[in-house]
Coordinates of C-alpha atoms in Angstrom, one line a residue:
M1 CA 126.0 110.4 119.0
N2 CA 129.7 112.3 119.5
S3 CA 130.0 111.7 122.8
K4 CA 129.2 107.8 122.3
R5 CA 132.1 108.3 119.5
K6 CA 134.5 109.9 122.1
R7 CA 134.3 107.0 124.4
A8 CA 134.8 104.6 122.0
S9 CA 138.0 105.5 120.7
A10 CA 139.0 106.0 124.1
R11 CA 139.0 102.1 124.5
Q12 CA 140.8 101.5 121.0
P13 CA 144.1 100.3 121.2
A14 CA 146.6 103.1 121.3
N15 CA 148.2 101.9 117.9
A16 CA 145.5 101.2 115.6
P17 CA 146.9 99.2 112.4
H18 CA 146.8 100.9 109.3
E19 CA 147.7 97.7 107.1
A20 CA 147.6 94.0 107.0
Y21 CA 148.7 91.1 105.0
V22 CA 146.7 88.7 103.5
W23 CA 147.9 85.0 103.3
I24 CA 145.8 82.6 101.4
W25 CA 145.9 78.3 101.3
L26 CA 145.8 77.7 97.9
P27 CA 143.7 74.8 96.7
G28 CA 145.4 71.5 98.1
E29 CA 148.2 72.9 100.0
A30 CA 148.7 72.8 103.6
E31 CA 150.8 75.9 104.4
P32 CA 150.0 79.6 103.7
V33 CA 152.0 81.7 101.4
V34 CA 151.5 85.7 101.3
A35 CA 149.2 86.8 98.9
G36 CA 149.0 90.7 99.3
R37 CA 148.4 93.5 101.4
M38 CA 144.9 95.1 102.7
E39 CA 145.5 99.2 103.5
A40 CA 143.2 101.6 105.1
Q41 CA 142.6 104.8 103.1
A42 CA 140.3 107.5 103.3
G43 CA 137.9 104.9 104.9
K44 CA 138.2 102.2 102.8
L45 CA 140.1 98.7 102.8
V46 CA 142.4 99.1 99.5
F47 CA 144.2 95.8 98.5
N48 CA 147.3 95.2 95.9
Y49 CA 148.5 91.6 95.2
G50 CA 152.3 91.0 96.1
Q51 CA 154.6 90.7 93.5
S52 CA 156.0 87.3 94.7
Y53 CA 152.5 85.8 94.2
L54 CA 151.8 86.9 90.8
A55 CA 154.4 85.4 89.8
R56 CA 153.6 82.1 91.2
E57 CA 152.2 79.5 88.6
N58 CA 149.3 78.3 91.1
A59 CA 148.3 82.0 92.1
I60 CA 144.1 82.1 91.8
P61 CA 142.7 85.3 92.0
I62 CA 141.2 85.9 96.0
Y63 CA 137.7 86.4 94.3
E64 CA 136.6 87.3 91.1
P65 CA 135.3 89.9 90.0
E66 CA 136.2 91.7 93.2
L67 CA 139.9 90.7 93.5
P68 CA 141.5 89.8 89.9
L69 CA 145.0 88.8 89.8
K70 CA 146.8 92.1 88.4
K71 CA 149.1 94.5 89.8
G72 CA 148.4 98.1 91.6
V73 CA 145.9 98.9 94.1
I74 CA 142.5 97.6 93.9
E75 CA 139.7 99.5 95.1
P76 CA 136.5 98.0 96.8
L77 CA 133.5 97.3 94.6
K78 CA 131.2 100.3 94.0
G79 CA 129.4 101.3 97.6
L80 CA 131.5 99.1 99.5
S81 CA 134.4 99.9 102.1
A82 CA 136.0 97.0 101.8
P83 CA 136.2 93.6 99.1
G84 CA 133.2 91.4 100.5
C85 CA 135.7 88.3 100.3
I86 CA 137.9 89.8 102.7
R87 CA 134.7 90.9 104.9
D88 CA 133.5 87.4 104.9
A89 CA 136.9 86.3 106.3
S90 CA 136.2 89.0 109.2
P91 CA 134.5 88.6 112.3
D92 CA 131.0 89.2 113.0
A93 CA 129.2 89.9 116.0
W94 CA 130.0 87.2 118.4
G95 CA 133.7 87.0 117.3
R96 CA 133.4 91.3 117.4
R97 CA 132.2 90.8 121.1
V98 CA 135.2 88.3 122.3
I99 CA 137.7 91.0 120.8
I100 CA 136.2 94.1 122.3
N101 CA 136.4 91.8 125.4
R102 CA 139.8 90.7 125.5
L103 CA 141.3 94.1 124.0
V104 CA 139.2 96.8 126.1
G105 CA 137.4 94.5 128.7
A106 CA 133.8 96.3 127.5
K107 CA 130.7 95.6 130.0
R108 CA 127.5 94.2 128.3
D109 CA 125.6 97.6 128.1
A110 CA 128.7 98.9 126.4
I111 CA 129.6 96.9 123.6
N112 CA 127.8 99.0 120.9
D113 CA 129.8 102.1 122.1
V114 CA 133.4 100.4 121.0
E115 CA 134.4 100.9 117.5
L116 CA 137.5 99.4 116.6
S117 CA 138.8 99.4 112.8
E118 CA 138.0 96.6 111.0
L119 CA 142.1 95.7 110.4
T120 CA 142.0 95.8 114.2
Y121 CA 139.0 92.9 114.3
L122 CA 141.1 91.0 110.9
L123 CA 144.6 91.1 113.1
Q124 CA 142.6 90.3 116.5
S125 CA 141.0 87.5 115.2
G126 CA 142.1 83.9 115.5
S127 CA 143.5 82.5 112.4
D128 CA 141.2 79.7 112.0
R129 CA 138.7 81.3 110.0
I130 CA 136.3 80.2 107.8
G131 CA 137.8 79.8 104.1
A132 CA 140.8 79.6 103.2
L133 CA 142.4 83.4 104.5
D134 CA 144.7 85.0 107.4
F135 CA 145.5 88.1 108.1
Q136 CA 149.3 88.9 109.6
A137 CA 151.3 92.2 110.2
S138 CA 154.2 90.3 108.2
P139 CA 154.6 89.2 104.6
D140 CA 157.7 87.0 105.8
D141 CA 156.3 85.3 109.0
F142 CA 153.3 83.8 110.0
Q143 CA 152.5 83.8 113.5
P144 CA 149.0 81.8 113.6
R145 CA 146.9 82.9 116.3
L146 CA 145.7 79.5 117.8
A147 CA 144.1 78.9 121.1
G148 CA 145.3 76.0 123.9
N149 CA 143.2 73.5 124.4
A150 CA 140.2 73.3 126.4
T151 CA 137.3 71.7 127.4
L152 CA 133.3 72.0 126.1
E153 CA 132.9 73.4 129.9
E154 CA 135.4 75.9 130.3
L155 CA 134.5 77.1 126.8
I156 CA 130.9 77.4 127.9
D157 CA 132.0 79.2 130.8
A158 CA 134.3 81.5 128.9
A159 CA 131.3 82.2 126.4
G160 CA 129.2 83.2 129.4
R161 CA 131.3 85.8 131.1
V162 CA 131.8 87.6 127.6
E163 CA 128.1 87.6 127.4
R164 CA 128.0 89.1 130.9
G165 CA 130.9 91.5 130.2
E166 CA 133.1 90.0 132.3
P167 CA 137.0 90.0 132.1
L168 CA 138.3 86.7 130.9
P169 CA 141.2 84.7 133.0
P170 CA 144.2 84.3 130.4
D171 CA 143.3 80.3 130.0
L172 CA 139.6 80.9 129.4
N173 CA 140.8 84.3 126.7
T174 CA 143.1 82.1 124.8
A175 CA 140.6 79.4 124.6
L176 CA 137.4 81.2 123.5
F177 CA 139.9 83.5 121.2
H178 CA 140.2 80.5 118.8
G179 CA 136.8 80.8 117.6
S180 CA 136.7 84.4 117.7
S181 CA 137.0 85.0 113.6
I182 CA 134.2 82.8 112.6
G183 CA 130.9 84.3 111.5
G184 CA 127.2 85.0 113.4
A185 CA 125.8 86.3 116.6
R186 CA 125.5 83.3 118.9
P187 CA 128.0 82.4 121.3
K188 CA 130.6 79.4 119.7
A189 CA 133.8 77.8 119.7
L190 CA 136.3 76.0 117.6
I191 CA 136.9 72.3 118.5
D192 CA 140.2 70.9 117.2
E193 CA 139.9 66.9 116.8
A194 CA 142.1 64.3 115.5
D195 CA 140.5 64.0 112.4
R196 CA 137.7 66.7 112.7
R197 CA 137.3 70.1 112.9
L198 CA 134.3 71.4 114.5
I199 CA 132.0 74.9 115.3
A200 CA 130.8 74.6 119.0
K201 CA 127.6 76.5 119.3
F202 CA 126.3 77.3 123.0
S203 CA 123.3 78.3 124.7
A204 CA 122.7 82.3 125.1
L205 CA 121.8 83.6 128.6
N206 CA 119.0 85.4 126.9
D207 CA 117.5 82.2 125.3
I208 CA 114.0 81.4 126.2
Y209 CA 113.6 78.2 124.8
S210 CA 116.4 75.8 123.4
V211 CA 117.4 77.3 120.2
V212 CA 120.8 74.7 119.9
K213 CA 117.9 71.4 120.0
A214 CA 116.0 73.6 117.2
E215 CA 119.1 74.3 114.9
F216 CA 119.9 70.5 115.6
I217 CA 116.4 69.6 114.5
A218 CA 116.4 71.6 111.6
M219 CA 119.2 70.5 110.2
R220 CA 118.8 66.9 111.0
L221 CA 115.0 67.3 108.9
A222 CA 116.4 69.4 106.6
A223 CA 118.8 66.1 105.5
R224 CA 116.1 63.8 105.6
A225 CA 114.2 66.3 103.3
G226 CA 117.1 66.2 100.6
L227 CA 119.3 68.8 100.9
H228 CA 122.9 68.9 101.0
V229 CA 123.5 70.1 104.6
A230 CA 126.8 70.4 107.3
E231 CA 126.7 67.6 109.8
V232 CA 125.6 68.0 113.1
R233 CA 125.5 66.0 116.3
L234 CA 124.1 67.2 120.1
A235 CA 126.3 67.2 123.0
Q236 CA 125.6 68.2 126.9
A237 CA 128.5 70.2 129.0
A238 CA 128.2 71.9 132.3
G239 CA 124.5 70.7 132.2
K240 CA 124.2 72.6 128.6
D241 CA 123.1 71.7 125.2
V242 CA 125.7 72.2 122.7
L243 CA 125.4 71.7 119.1
L244 CA 128.6 70.7 117.2
I245 CA 128.9 71.0 113.6
E246 CA 131.2 69.4 111.3
R247 CA 133.3 72.5 109.3
F248 CA 133.4 71.5 105.6
D249 CA 135.7 74.3 104.5
R250 CA 138.7 71.6 105.9
V251 CA 140.1 68.4 104.3
H252 CA 142.3 66.6 105.9
T253 CA 145.1 65.3 103.6
A254 CA 147.9 63.5 103.4
K255 CA 150.2 66.7 103.4
G256 CA 147.9 67.4 106.6
W257 CA 144.5 69.9 106.7
T258 CA 143.8 72.0 103.6
R259 CA 141.6 74.7 103.7
R260 CA 139.1 75.6 101.2
S261 CA 138.3 79.3 100.2
L262 CA 134.5 80.7 100.6
V263 CA 132.5 83.4 99.1
S264 CA 129.2 84.3 100.8
A265 CA 126.0 85.0 98.9
L266 CA 126.4 88.8 100.2
T267 CA 129.9 88.8 98.2
M268 CA 128.7 87.3 95.9
L269 CA 125.7 89.6 95.1
E270 CA 128.3 92.3 95.9
L271 CA 126.8 94.0 99.0
D272 CA 127.3 94.4 102.0
E273 CA 125.5 94.8 105.7
M274 CA 124.3 97.8 105.1
M275 CA 122.4 96.7 101.3
A276 CA 121.7 93.2 102.6
R277 CA 117.9 93.9 102.4
Y278 CA 118.1 94.4 98.8
A279 CA 119.6 90.8 98.5
S280 CA 117.3 88.0 96.6
Y281 CA 117.3 84.5 95.5
A282 CA 116.3 85.7 92.0
D283 CA 119.6 87.7 91.7
F284 CA 121.3 84.7 93.6
A285 CA 119.9 82.5 91.2
E286 CA 121.3 84.3 87.9
I287 CA 124.9 84.4 89.3
I288 CA 124.5 80.4 89.6
R289 CA 123.0 80.2 86.0
R290 CA 126.2 82.3 84.6
R291 CA 129.0 81.4 87.8
F292 CA 128.5 78.2 88.9
T293 CA 129.3 74.5 88.5
D294 CA 126.4 72.4 87.5
P295 CA 123.9 75.3 87.4
R296 CA 120.8 73.4 87.1
Q297 CA 121.0 71.0 89.9
T298 CA 122.4 73.8 92.0
L299 CA 119.4 76.0 91.5
R300 CA 117.2 72.9 92.4
E301 CA 118.7 72.6 95.7
L302 CA 118.7 76.8 96.2
F303 CA 114.8 76.0 95.6
A304 CA 114.8 73.7 98.0
R305 CA 116.3 75.5 101.0
V306 CA 114.2 78.1 100.7
V307 CA 110.9 76.1 100.5
F308 CA 112.8 74.6 103.7
N309 CA 113.5 77.7 105.5
V310 CA 109.4 78.7 105.2
L311 CA 108.5 75.4 106.4
C312 CA 110.4 75.4 109.1
G313 CA 110.6 79.0 110.5
N314 CA 114.2 79.7 109.9
T315 CA 114.0 83.5 108.8
D316 CA 117.3 84.5 108.9
D317 CA 118.6 83.2 106.2
H318 CA 120.4 86.7 105.3
A319 CA 122.9 86.5 102.2
R320 CA 125.8 85.5 104.5
N321 CA 124.2 82.3 105.6
H322 CA 124.5 81.1 102.2
A323 CA 127.8 80.3 100.7
A324 CA 129.5 78.7 98.0
F325 CA 133.6 77.2 97.9
W326 CA 135.6 79.3 95.3
N327 CA 138.8 77.2 93.4
G328 CA 140.3 80.5 91.4
Q329 CA 138.3 79.8 88.2
G330 CA 134.4 78.8 89.3
L331 CA 131.7 78.5 92.9
T332 CA 130.1 75.1 94.3
L333 CA 127.2 75.5 96.4
S334 CA 128.7 74.7 100.0
P335 CA 126.4 72.7 102.3
A336 CA 123.7 74.1 103.8
Y337 CA 124.1 76.0 107.3
D338 CA 122.8 78.0 110.2
I339 CA 119.1 76.7 109.5
C340 CA 117.7 77.4 112.7
P341 CA 114.0 77.9 113.3
Q342 CA 113.3 81.8 114.8
G343 CA 111.2 83.3 117.7
R344 CA 107.9 83.3 116.5
A345 CA 104.3 84.6 118.3
G346 CA 102.1 85.2 115.8
G347 CA 101.6 83.8 112.1
E348 CA 102.8 86.2 109.3
A349 CA 106.7 86.4 108.8
T350 CA 108.8 87.6 106.1
Q351 CA 112.2 85.9 105.0
A352 CA 115.8 88.1 104.8
M353 CA 116.3 87.7 101.5
L354 CA 113.4 88.7 98.9
I355 CA 112.1 85.6 97.0
L356 CA 110.5 87.2 93.9
G357 CA 110.5 90.6 92.9
E358 CA 109.8 92.6 96.1
D359 CA 108.2 89.6 98.0
R360 CA 110.0 88.2 101.1
S361 CA 106.4 86.6 102.5
S362 CA 107.1 83.3 104.5
Q363 CA 105.1 81.5 102.4
I364 CA 105.1 78.6 100.0
A365 CA 102.8 80.1 97.5
T366 CA 106.0 82.7 96.9
C367 CA 108.1 79.8 96.5
L368 CA 105.7 78.2 93.7
N369 CA 105.4 81.7 92.1
A370 CA 109.3 81.7 92.0
G371 CA 109.4 78.5 90.8
H372 CA 110.8 79.5 87.1
V373 CA 113.5 81.5 88.3
F374 CA 115.3 78.1 89.5
L375 CA 114.2 76.5 86.4
L376 CA 111.5 74.5 88.0
K377 CA 108.3 73.6 86.0
P378 CA 105.4 74.1 88.6
N379 CA 104.6 70.4 88.8
E380 CA 108.3 69.9 90.0
A381 CA 108.1 72.6 92.6
A382 CA 105.0 71.6 94.2
T383 CA 106.8 68.2 94.2
I384 CA 109.9 69.4 96.2
V385 CA 107.3 70.7 98.4
E386 CA 105.1 67.6 98.9
R387 CA 108.7 65.4 100.1
Q388 CA 109.7 67.9 102.2
L389 CA 106.3 67.3 104.1
T390 CA 106.1 64.0 103.9
A391 CA 110.1 64.0 105.3
I392 CA 109.2 66.4 108.2
D393 CA 106.4 64.2 108.9
D394 CA 108.0 61.3 109.0
G395 CA 111.4 62.2 110.6
W396 CA 109.6 64.3 113.5
E397 CA 108.9 62.0 116.5
E398 CA 112.8 60.4 116.1
I399 CA 114.3 63.2 115.7
C400 CA 112.9 65.0 118.7
E401 CA 113.3 62.2 120.7
E402 CA 117.4 62.0 119.8
A403 CA 117.4 65.9 120.7
Q404 CA 115.4 64.8 124.2
L405 CA 113.5 67.6 123.9
S406 CA 110.8 68.3 126.1
P407 CA 106.9 68.6 126.1
A408 CA 107.1 72.1 126.1
D409 CA 109.7 72.7 123.4
R410 CA 107.9 70.0 121.2
A411 CA 104.7 71.9 122.0
L412 CA 106.3 75.3 120.9
F413 CA 108.2 74.2 117.8
W414 CA 105.4 72.3 116.0
G415 CA 102.8 74.8 114.4
R416 CA 104.6 77.7 115.4
Q417 CA 107.8 77.7 114.1
F418 CA 107.5 74.0 112.0
L419 CA 104.4 74.2 109.6
N420 CA 103.0 77.4 110.6
P421 CA 99.5 78.0 108.7
Y422 CA 100.3 81.1 107.8
A423 CA 102.7 79.0 105.3
F424 CA 100.2 77.7 103.8
E425 CA 97.9 80.7 103.1
N426 CA 97.3 82.2 98.9
L427 CA 98.1 78.7 97.6
S428 CA 96.2 78.7 94.5
R429 CA 93.2 76.1 93.8
E430 CA 96.0 74.1 91.6
H431 CA 98.2 73.5 95.0
A432 CA 95.6 73.7 97.6
H433 CA 96.5 70.0 98.5
L434 CA 99.5 71.3 100.1
A435 CA 98.0 73.1 102.7
R436 CA 95.5 70.0 103.5
Q437 CA 98.6 67.7 103.6
A438 CA 100.1 70.3 106.0
D439 CA 97.1 70.4 108.0
D440 CA 96.7 67.0 108.4
I441 CA 100.4 66.4 109.7
R442 CA 99.7 69.3 112.0
A443 CA 96.6 67.7 113.1
R444 CA 98.2 64.5 113.9
R445 CA 100.8 65.8 116.1
L446 CA 98.9 68.0 118.3
C447 CA 96.6 65.3 118.8

């Protein structure tokens, strides 16, 4: 361990940053203003609002209760090394890999040995990050870190080079850098069109099935099932599939592009990655009841998302894959995103977040037992499951055709990721009809 840390330390930039200025796009504004300063102190990132920001009539807290509008140093909440709302704007696995490749040229097998500071990641990632924050070395001069134009083919080439641990030529480096600030572990980039802002997700080198098409199908079926989801479409470049996702944190106005503040469920639950296993839908539901706009409808939507994740085999529903818009006063659930069936060899599976108590089983019975947490009566919860089963049945063939899904992948997904029999085990007699409905649907597709 010590030798690894020494190697990592040698690869860090000579002058690691100790501070960064936080800039924010206030609601409805097309230009950012400086909000305050992040500083590294004793292994933590502490925050201090600037006097000029506190004096603004339209100033909002970056996020409450973490960073309330007040003078003086604000420490992270207990157990955290940085404010969660700041960490939400920091790059995740893929973006960090791009930054490591850019700064130290780490080979693929050495990525885990490199340890850069959180401030380095904040200052070295692209400015077009998710949400309404950016990070700068100056409190006075905003210099956006943006990319030049690049085709999808060039972006795919750049992503592949990063995965292989190969250095990038300057033009590809700049193009891929644009998307280094967005979350997630898979290769991706940002695409700017005249009236649209998109996230492009690419195939990974180690994919053993069409992950991109699996997410497309799940997202489209989720919309058919009545969930509020981000818009998606498929494209092809360099002979590979690309998933294009419409960004919901950008709004085109007469002033120009404005940004909407977002916080993850992990932040709302006051947890970090090390504590993510404790994240639960029951606790999230309690926050929704207390702090969200239209809580009853939001709880119904969240329950429907849990059910659909179980039905489609998406077990990567961790707390960073749920988010809400923050307007300075209240929270509103964002469209669903990253609904992607996971590779699955057998039946038994668990969700990333606890559903009820200590139970995270990927089963409809678990969801129905938790219905009261979402303020649903038993018949209301069961009706949501029935409707989703019908939507999957009705939309499967059409959406698979639209995705040009191969027969092999179709057979792989059906009954394994989508409508896995395990999802319908342990149902009560009252809800046994749901298992029969799923059996009938599954059998027709397998004929």
